[in-house]
Amino acid sequence: MIEIPSTPVPGNKEPSSNQMTTTVVANESEIKKFDPNGDFKFGWVIYYTNESIEVRLGNAYVYSLNLGYWREVVSASLCFGTRSCSIYLDGVHVNGVIHWNGIRLPGAIDFDPELFHWMKLITVPKNGRECLGLGSHNPTLKIAFLFLTHTDLFFSPLWDRFFNTSSPKLFNIYVHADPDSHLKDPGGFFDARFIPSKHTERSSATLISAAKRLMATAILDDPLNFYFALVSQSCIPLHSFDYVYKTLLGGGSKGNAFGFRHVRHKSFIEILDNETILPSRYVARGKNVMMPEVPFDQFRVGSQFFVLTKKHALMVLKDRKLWRKFRLPCYKTESCYPEEHYFPTLLNMKDPNGCTQYTLTRVNWTDSVNGHPHMYRPPEVSPELIYTLRQSNYTHDYLFARKFSPDCLKPLMEMADTVIFND
C-alpha cells in the first residue's frame, strides 16, 4: 500500500489555484519493484473509504465513480487486472496525482481497449497508392458514413433516398447512438447498422471516443472503406450520392477547373489557427497542462464534422500521445470543446499537407446560442436555401449541412428529387 498525503478540500465547488495539489505517487523504478515481470498493464486503484475511485496513469487525476465527482485521495494500491480495475491505461510511468475536488467528469472517455488492440495490428499506409490498395487490380473504394447521434435519426427517410440512388457496393453505414437515449432502429439502410456505443456528453472527450469507435469499427468491418464521413442526426445531404462519391473519389464538377487532382484523396477537415477562442480553450484544463505535447502555436480548432481518408483515420486511432492530453477533463467547461480541437490539432501536426484545411459540412454560426449553431426551421426550408448552402469559397461545394430541426423532414422530402438530389 502506498500512502498519498492529501490536502482536504471541502465541498463540491470548483477548486481555486491554491486548492490544487500535486503528489508524486511512484516512479517507474518503484513500480518495477512490485511488478518485475512487466505484468502491470491496467492502472492504480484508489480507495476512498468504501467508494470506488480511479486514477489515470500519465494523465494522473482521480475521480469518484460512485459519487460522480472528484474526491480526496487517501491511499493507493497496485492493480494487476482484477475486477477492481475499471479502466485501461497506456503505460506504467506515474508522474504524479493531481486531485481536484468538485470537477465533474463525464464517463466513458476511454477508447475501447479491444478495438485499440486490433488497431495496433493495422499498418498506417506510407503513401496514397498503398492506402488505396493499388496493386494488381483497382478495387472499388467505399465511403463509410459515420452517424453520431443521441436522438432518433429523424432524417433517415431522406438519407434512405440518398443511398437508394447508388450501389450498395459504394458505401457502408455505421451508427453510434448514445445508449442512454434508447433510440429506435429506423430500418431501411440503417437496419442493423448500430455499433456498440457508450455515453456521450458535451464538454468532454466522450465525443472524440465515439468518433474513434465509429472509425475503428468501419476499418475493421470492411477494408475497402476509404473515406470516413462523420455526420450528426441533424445533418442532411445537399447533393446526390453520385455527386458526393465523384467529388471524393472520382472527380467533382468543380474539380477540373480548380485543380481537383491536387486535393484528391486528402482529408476534408477544417483547421484554423487564428481564432480568438483559442487562448481560453487552450487553458481550459489548466495552465500548461497541454505542454509539452501540444504547444499553443500548434493548437488548432475546426468543425467537429469531417471526411477523413483511411490513412488519417488510422493516424487518429493509433494516436496515444495527444489523446492523453485531450481526454483530460476541463475545469472551465464553458471553454471545453475537445472534439473541435483534437482532430485538427493532431492531423495538422502529423500531416498538414494531407488535409484541405476546410470541411464539406456547412453550418451557420451567425446567431449561435451556448455553442450551438443556428437551427433551420420549416419556414426557412426552400430550394434557395439548398442552393445557398451548397456554395463554398473553397475548391468543392459543400456536400452536407446542419443543423435542421426534426420537423424539417416534410419540406425536405418534398423537394428531395427535384432539388437536393438534382445536381
Coordinates of C-alpha atoms in Angstrom, one line a residue:
M1 CA 0.0 0.0 0.0
I2 CA 1.4 3.4 -1.0
E3 CA 0.1 6.2 1.2
I4 CA -0.6 9.5 -0.6
P5 CA -0.8 12.7 1.5
S6 CA -3.6 15.0 0.5
T7 CA -4.9 18.5 1.2
P8 CA -8.5 18.4 2.2
V9 CA -10.8 20.5 0.0
P10 CA -14.3 20.7 1.5
G11 CA -17.5 20.7 -0.6
N12 CA -18.0 20.1 -4.3
K13 CA -17.1 23.5 -5.7
E14 CA -14.5 24.0 -8.5
P15 CA -11.1 24.4 -7.0
S16 CA -9.1 27.6 -6.9
S17 CA -5.4 27.5 -7.8
N18 CA -4.4 27.2 -4.2
Q19 CA -6.7 24.2 -3.7
M20 CA -4.8 22.2 -6.3
T21 CA -2.0 19.8 -5.2
T22 CA 0.3 17.5 -7.0
T23 CA 1.7 14.5 -5.3
V24 CA 4.2 12.0 -6.8
V25 CA 2.9 8.5 -6.3
A26 CA 5.6 6.3 -7.7
N27 CA 8.2 6.4 -10.4
E28 CA 8.9 3.7 -12.9
S29 CA 11.6 2.0 -10.9
E30 CA 9.3 1.8 -7.8
I31 CA 6.6 0.1 -9.9
K32 CA 9.1 -2.4 -11.2
K33 CA 9.8 -3.5 -7.6
F34 CA 6.1 -4.5 -7.4
D35 CA 6.0 -5.8 -10.9
P36 CA 9.4 -7.1 -12.1
N37 CA 7.9 -9.1 -15.0
G38 CA 6.0 -6.2 -16.5
D39 CA 2.6 -7.6 -15.8
F40 CA 1.3 -4.3 -14.7
K41 CA -0.9 -3.1 -17.6
F42 CA -4.0 -1.5 -16.2
G43 CA -3.5 1.1 -13.5
W44 CA -3.8 2.2 -9.9
V45 CA -6.9 1.6 -7.9
I46 CA -7.5 4.4 -5.4
Y47 CA -9.6 3.7 -2.3
Y48 CA -11.6 6.4 -0.6
T49 CA -13.4 4.8 2.4
N50 CA -15.8 2.4 0.6
E51 CA -16.1 4.3 -2.6
S52 CA -14.5 3.3 -5.9
I53 CA -12.1 5.9 -7.4
E54 CA -9.9 5.6 -10.4
V55 CA -6.5 7.1 -11.3
R56 CA -5.2 7.6 -14.8
L57 CA -1.5 6.9 -15.5
G58 CA 0.3 9.6 -17.3
N59 CA -2.7 12.0 -17.0
A60 CA -2.7 11.5 -13.3
Y61 CA -6.0 12.6 -11.9
V62 CA -8.6 11.0 -9.7
Y63 CA -12.4 10.7 -9.8
S64 CA -15.1 9.0 -7.8
L65 CA -17.1 6.5 -10.0
N66 CA -19.8 6.2 -7.4
L67 CA -20.3 9.8 -6.4
G68 CA -19.8 11.3 -9.9
Y69 CA -17.3 14.0 -8.9
W70 CA -13.7 14.4 -7.7
R71 CA -12.7 13.4 -4.2
E72 CA -9.7 13.4 -1.9
V73 CA -7.1 10.6 -2.4
V74 CA -6.2 8.8 0.8
S75 CA -4.3 5.7 -0.4
A76 CA -3.4 3.7 -3.4
S77 CA -2.5 0.1 -4.3
L78 CA -1.3 -1.7 -7.4
C79 CA -3.9 -3.4 -9.6
F80 CA -3.0 -6.4 -11.8
G81 CA -6.2 -6.7 -13.8
T82 CA -8.6 -7.7 -11.0
R83 CA -12.2 -6.8 -11.2
S84 CA -11.4 -3.6 -9.3
C85 CA -9.7 -2.3 -12.4
S86 CA -12.4 -0.5 -14.4
I87 CA -10.1 1.4 -16.9
Y88 CA -7.4 0.8 -19.3
L89 CA -4.2 2.8 -19.5
D90 CA -1.3 3.5 -21.8
G91 CA 1.9 2.8 -19.7
V92 CA 3.4 2.3 -16.3
H93 CA 5.2 5.6 -15.6
V94 CA 3.4 7.5 -12.9
N95 CA 4.5 11.2 -12.7
G96 CA 2.0 12.3 -10.1
V97 CA -1.6 12.6 -9.0
I98 CA -3.5 15.9 -9.4
H99 CA -6.6 15.7 -7.2
W100 CA -9.1 18.5 -7.9
N101 CA -12.2 18.4 -5.7
G102 CA -15.6 19.2 -7.2
I103 CA -15.0 18.9 -11.0
R104 CA -17.5 16.7 -12.7
L105 CA -16.1 14.2 -15.2
P106 CA -18.4 12.5 -17.7
G107 CA -17.8 8.8 -18.0
A108 CA -16.7 6.6 -20.9
I109 CA -13.8 8.8 -22.1
D110 CA -11.5 5.9 -22.8
F111 CA -11.3 4.4 -26.2
D112 CA -12.4 0.7 -26.2
P113 CA -9.3 -1.4 -25.4
E114 CA -10.4 -4.3 -27.6
L115 CA -10.7 -2.0 -30.6
F116 CA -7.4 -0.4 -29.9
H117 CA -5.8 -3.9 -29.7
W118 CA -6.9 -4.6 -33.3
M119 CA -5.9 -1.1 -34.5
K120 CA -2.3 -1.8 -33.4
L121 CA -2.2 -4.7 -35.9
I122 CA -3.1 -2.4 -38.9
T123 CA -0.3 -0.6 -40.5
V124 CA -0.7 3.1 -41.4
P125 CA -0.1 3.4 -45.2
K126 CA 3.0 5.3 -46.2
N127 CA 1.6 6.7 -49.3
G128 CA -1.6 7.2 -51.2
R129 CA -1.0 4.3 -53.6
E130 CA -0.5 1.9 -50.7
C131 CA -3.6 3.3 -48.9
L132 CA -5.7 2.8 -52.0
G133 CA -4.6 -0.8 -52.3
L134 CA -3.4 -0.3 -55.9
G135 CA -1.7 -3.5 -56.7
S136 CA -2.6 -5.9 -59.5
H137 CA -6.1 -4.6 -59.6
N138 CA -8.1 -1.4 -58.6
P139 CA -10.7 -2.2 -56.0
T140 CA -13.9 -0.3 -55.8
L141 CA -13.4 2.0 -52.8
K142 CA -16.2 2.9 -50.4
I143 CA -17.3 5.8 -48.3
A144 CA -18.1 5.0 -44.7
F145 CA -20.9 7.2 -43.4
L146 CA -20.5 7.6 -39.6
F147 CA -23.6 8.8 -37.8
L148 CA -23.0 10.2 -34.4
T149 CA -26.3 10.7 -32.6
H150 CA -28.1 11.0 -29.2
T151 CA -31.6 11.2 -30.6
D152 CA -33.6 9.3 -33.2
L153 CA -32.5 9.6 -36.8
F154 CA -35.3 11.9 -37.8
F155 CA -33.9 12.4 -41.3
S156 CA -33.4 8.7 -42.0
P157 CA -36.1 8.8 -44.8
L158 CA -34.1 11.5 -46.6
W159 CA -30.8 9.6 -46.2
D160 CA -32.6 6.4 -47.4
R161 CA -33.5 8.1 -50.6
F162 CA -29.9 9.4 -50.8
F163 CA -28.4 5.9 -50.5
N164 CA -31.1 4.3 -52.7
T165 CA -29.8 6.1 -55.8
S166 CA -26.4 4.3 -55.5
S167 CA -25.0 0.8 -55.5
P168 CA -24.5 -0.8 -52.0
K169 CA -21.0 -1.7 -53.1
L170 CA -20.0 2.0 -52.8
F171 CA -20.8 2.8 -49.2
N172 CA -21.3 1.5 -45.6
I173 CA -23.3 2.9 -42.8
Y174 CA -22.4 2.9 -39.1
V175 CA -24.4 4.5 -36.3
H176 CA -23.1 5.4 -32.8
A177 CA -26.2 6.1 -30.6
D178 CA -25.9 7.1 -27.0
P179 CA -27.3 4.1 -25.1
D180 CA -29.0 6.4 -22.6
S181 CA -31.2 7.8 -25.3
H182 CA -32.9 4.4 -26.1
L183 CA -33.1 5.1 -29.9
K184 CA -35.2 3.1 -32.3
D185 CA -33.7 1.4 -35.3
P186 CA -35.2 3.3 -38.2
G187 CA -34.9 0.4 -40.6
G188 CA -34.2 0.9 -44.3
F189 CA -30.5 1.3 -45.0
F190 CA -29.9 1.9 -41.3
D191 CA -31.2 -1.6 -40.3
A192 CA -28.7 -3.4 -38.1
R193 CA -26.1 -0.7 -38.6
F194 CA -25.9 0.4 -35.0
I195 CA -22.5 -0.3 -33.4
P196 CA -21.8 -1.0 -29.6
S197 CA -21.8 2.5 -28.2
K198 CA -21.2 4.4 -25.0
H199 CA -22.5 7.6 -23.3
T200 CA -21.6 10.9 -24.9
E201 CA -21.7 14.3 -23.4
R202 CA -20.7 17.9 -24.3
S203 CA -17.7 19.5 -22.8
S204 CA -15.9 16.1 -22.6
A205 CA -13.8 13.8 -24.6
T206 CA -16.6 11.3 -25.0
L207 CA -17.5 12.7 -28.4
I208 CA -13.9 12.0 -29.5
S209 CA -14.1 8.5 -28.3
A210 CA -17.4 8.0 -30.1
A211 CA -15.9 9.2 -33.4
K212 CA -12.9 6.9 -32.8
R213 CA -15.2 4.0 -32.1
L214 CA -17.1 4.6 -35.4
M215 CA -13.8 4.8 -37.4
A216 CA -12.3 1.7 -35.8
T217 CA -15.5 -0.3 -36.4
A218 CA -15.6 0.8 -40.1
I219 CA -12.0 0.0 -40.7
L220 CA -12.2 -3.5 -39.2
D221 CA -15.6 -4.2 -40.9
D222 CA -14.6 -3.5 -44.5
P223 CA -11.0 -3.0 -45.8
L224 CA -12.4 -1.1 -48.8
N225 CA -13.8 1.7 -46.7
F226 CA -11.5 4.6 -47.8
Y227 CA -13.3 7.8 -46.8
F228 CA -14.9 8.3 -43.4
A229 CA -17.6 10.9 -43.3
L230 CA -18.7 11.9 -39.8
V231 CA -22.3 13.4 -39.7
S232 CA -24.8 14.0 -37.0
Q233 CA -28.5 13.4 -36.6
S234 CA -29.2 17.0 -37.7
C235 CA -27.2 16.7 -40.9
I236 CA -28.7 16.4 -44.3
P237 CA -27.1 15.7 -47.7
L238 CA -27.0 18.7 -50.2
H239 CA -26.3 16.6 -53.3
S240 CA -27.0 13.2 -54.7
F241 CA -24.8 10.2 -53.7
D242 CA -23.3 10.1 -57.1
Y243 CA -22.1 13.7 -56.8
V244 CA -20.7 13.0 -53.3
Y245 CA -18.9 9.9 -54.5
K246 CA -17.4 11.6 -57.6
T247 CA -16.3 14.6 -55.5
L248 CA -14.4 12.4 -53.1
L249 CA -13.2 9.5 -55.3
G250 CA -13.8 10.3 -58.9
G251 CA -13.6 14.0 -59.6
G252 CA -16.2 16.6 -58.9
S253 CA -17.9 19.1 -61.1
K254 CA -15.7 21.9 -59.9
G255 CA -12.6 19.7 -59.8
N256 CA -11.1 20.2 -63.2
A257 CA -11.5 23.9 -63.0
F258 CA -10.0 24.3 -59.6
G259 CA -7.3 21.6 -59.6
F260 CA -9.1 18.6 -58.2
R261 CA -6.1 16.3 -58.8
H262 CA -4.2 18.5 -56.3
V263 CA -6.6 17.9 -53.5
R264 CA -7.7 14.4 -54.4
H265 CA -7.5 11.9 -51.7
K266 CA -6.9 14.4 -49.0
S267 CA -8.9 14.7 -45.8
F268 CA -11.6 17.4 -45.7
I269 CA -11.2 18.8 -42.2
E270 CA -11.4 22.4 -41.0
I271 CA -8.1 23.5 -39.4
L272 CA -8.0 27.1 -38.1
D273 CA -5.1 28.8 -36.2
N274 CA -6.2 32.4 -35.7
E275 CA -9.5 32.2 -33.9
T276 CA -10.0 34.4 -30.8
I277 CA -11.3 31.5 -28.8
L278 CA -8.0 29.6 -28.9
P279 CA -6.3 31.1 -25.8
S280 CA -9.2 30.4 -23.5
R281 CA -9.7 26.9 -24.8
Y282 CA -6.1 26.1 -24.6
V283 CA -6.0 26.6 -20.8
A284 CA -9.4 25.1 -20.2
R285 CA -7.7 22.1 -18.5
G286 CA -5.3 24.4 -16.6
K287 CA -2.3 26.4 -17.3
N288 CA 0.5 24.5 -19.1
V289 CA -1.5 21.2 -18.9
M290 CA -1.2 20.7 -22.6
M291 CA 2.6 21.0 -22.6
P292 CA 4.9 19.7 -23.8
E293 CA 3.0 17.6 -26.3
V294 CA 0.8 20.4 -27.5
P295 CA 2.4 23.8 -27.6
F296 CA 0.0 26.7 -28.1
D297 CA 1.3 27.6 -31.5
Q298 CA 0.3 24.0 -32.6
F299 CA -3.1 24.2 -31.1
R300 CA -5.9 24.3 -33.7
V301 CA -9.7 24.4 -33.9
G302 CA -12.1 23.2 -36.5
S303 CA -15.5 21.7 -37.2
Q304 CA -16.4 18.5 -35.4
F305 CA -17.6 17.0 -38.7
F306 CA -15.1 15.9 -41.3
V307 CA -14.3 13.5 -44.1
L308 CA -11.1 11.7 -43.4
T309 CA -9.0 9.4 -45.6
K310 CA -8.2 5.9 -44.3
K311 CA -4.6 7.0 -43.7
H312 CA -5.7 9.8 -41.4
A313 CA -8.4 7.7 -39.7
L314 CA -5.6 5.2 -38.8
M315 CA -3.4 8.0 -37.5
V316 CA -6.2 9.1 -35.2
L317 CA -6.8 5.6 -33.9
K318 CA -3.2 4.9 -33.3
D319 CA -2.5 8.1 -31.5
R320 CA -1.9 7.9 -27.8
K321 CA 0.4 10.9 -27.2
L322 CA -2.1 13.7 -27.9
W323 CA -5.1 11.6 -26.7
R324 CA -3.6 11.5 -23.2
K325 CA -3.9 15.3 -23.1
F326 CA -7.2 15.9 -24.8
R327 CA -9.1 13.3 -22.8
L328 CA -8.2 15.2 -19.6
P329 CA -11.3 16.9 -18.1
C330 CA -11.7 20.7 -18.2
Y331 CA -12.4 22.8 -15.1
K332 CA -13.6 25.6 -17.5
T333 CA -16.5 23.8 -19.1
E334 CA -17.7 26.9 -20.9
S335 CA -14.4 26.7 -22.9
C336 CA -14.3 22.9 -23.3
Y337 CA -14.9 21.5 -26.7
P338 CA -12.2 18.9 -27.2
E339 CA -13.9 17.3 -30.3
E340 CA -13.3 20.6 -32.1
H341 CA -9.6 20.7 -31.2
Y342 CA -8.2 17.1 -31.1
F343 CA -8.7 16.1 -34.7
P344 CA -7.4 19.3 -36.4
T345 CA -4.5 19.6 -33.9
L346 CA -3.4 16.0 -34.4
L347 CA -3.6 16.0 -38.2
N348 CA -2.1 19.4 -38.5
M349 CA 0.9 18.2 -36.5
K350 CA 1.3 14.9 -38.3
D351 CA 0.3 15.6 -41.9
P352 CA -0.8 19.2 -42.7
N353 CA -0.3 18.8 -46.4
G354 CA -2.6 15.9 -46.5
C355 CA -5.6 18.0 -45.3
T356 CA -7.6 20.5 -47.3
Q357 CA -8.0 22.7 -44.2
Y358 CA -11.7 23.0 -44.8
T359 CA -14.8 21.0 -44.1
L360 CA -17.5 19.8 -46.5
T361 CA -20.3 20.3 -43.9
R362 CA -22.0 23.7 -44.0
V363 CA -23.1 25.3 -40.7
N364 CA -24.4 28.7 -39.8
W365 CA -22.8 30.3 -36.7
T366 CA -24.3 33.8 -37.2
D367 CA -26.7 33.5 -34.3
S368 CA -25.3 30.7 -32.3
V369 CA -26.5 30.1 -28.7
N370 CA -24.5 28.4 -26.0
G371 CA -22.1 26.9 -28.5
H372 CA -24.9 25.6 -30.8
P373 CA -25.2 26.9 -34.4
H374 CA -28.3 28.2 -36.0
M375 CA -31.0 25.6 -36.4
Y376 CA -33.1 25.8 -39.5
R377 CA -36.9 25.5 -39.2
P378 CA -39.5 24.5 -41.7
P379 CA -40.4 28.1 -42.8
E380 CA -36.7 28.5 -43.9
V381 CA -36.5 25.4 -46.0
S382 CA -36.7 26.2 -49.7
P383 CA -34.8 25.4 -52.9
E384 CA -33.0 28.7 -52.5
L385 CA -31.7 27.6 -49.1
I386 CA -30.3 24.4 -50.5
Y387 CA -28.6 26.3 -53.4
T388 CA -27.1 28.8 -50.9
L389 CA -25.9 26.1 -48.5
R390 CA -24.0 24.4 -51.4
Q391 CA -22.0 27.4 -52.2
S392 CA -18.4 27.4 -51.0
N393 CA -15.3 29.6 -51.3
Y394 CA -13.1 26.6 -51.5
T395 CA -12.4 24.0 -54.2
H396 CA -15.6 22.0 -53.6
D397 CA -19.2 22.6 -53.0
Y398 CA -20.5 21.8 -49.5
L399 CA -21.8 18.2 -49.5
F400 CA -23.7 18.3 -46.2
A401 CA -25.4 20.8 -44.0
R402 CA -26.6 21.2 -40.4
K403 CA -28.4 22.0 -38.2
F404 CA -32.0 21.2 -39.2
S405 CA -34.9 20.6 -36.7
P406 CA -36.7 17.3 -37.0
D407 CA -39.9 18.9 -38.4
C408 CA -37.9 20.0 -41.5
L409 CA -38.2 16.4 -42.8
K410 CA -41.5 17.0 -44.6
P411 CA -40.4 20.1 -46.7
L412 CA -37.1 18.5 -47.4
M413 CA -38.6 15.3 -48.7
E414 CA -41.0 17.2 -50.9
M415 CA -38.1 18.7 -52.8
A416 CA -35.6 15.8 -52.4
D417 CA -35.8 14.6 -56.0
T418 CA -36.3 17.9 -57.8
V419 CA -33.8 20.0 -55.8
I420 CA -31.5 18.2 -53.4
F421 CA -30.6 15.2 -55.5
N422 CA -31.0 17.0 -58.8
D423 CA -27.4 18.1 -59.3

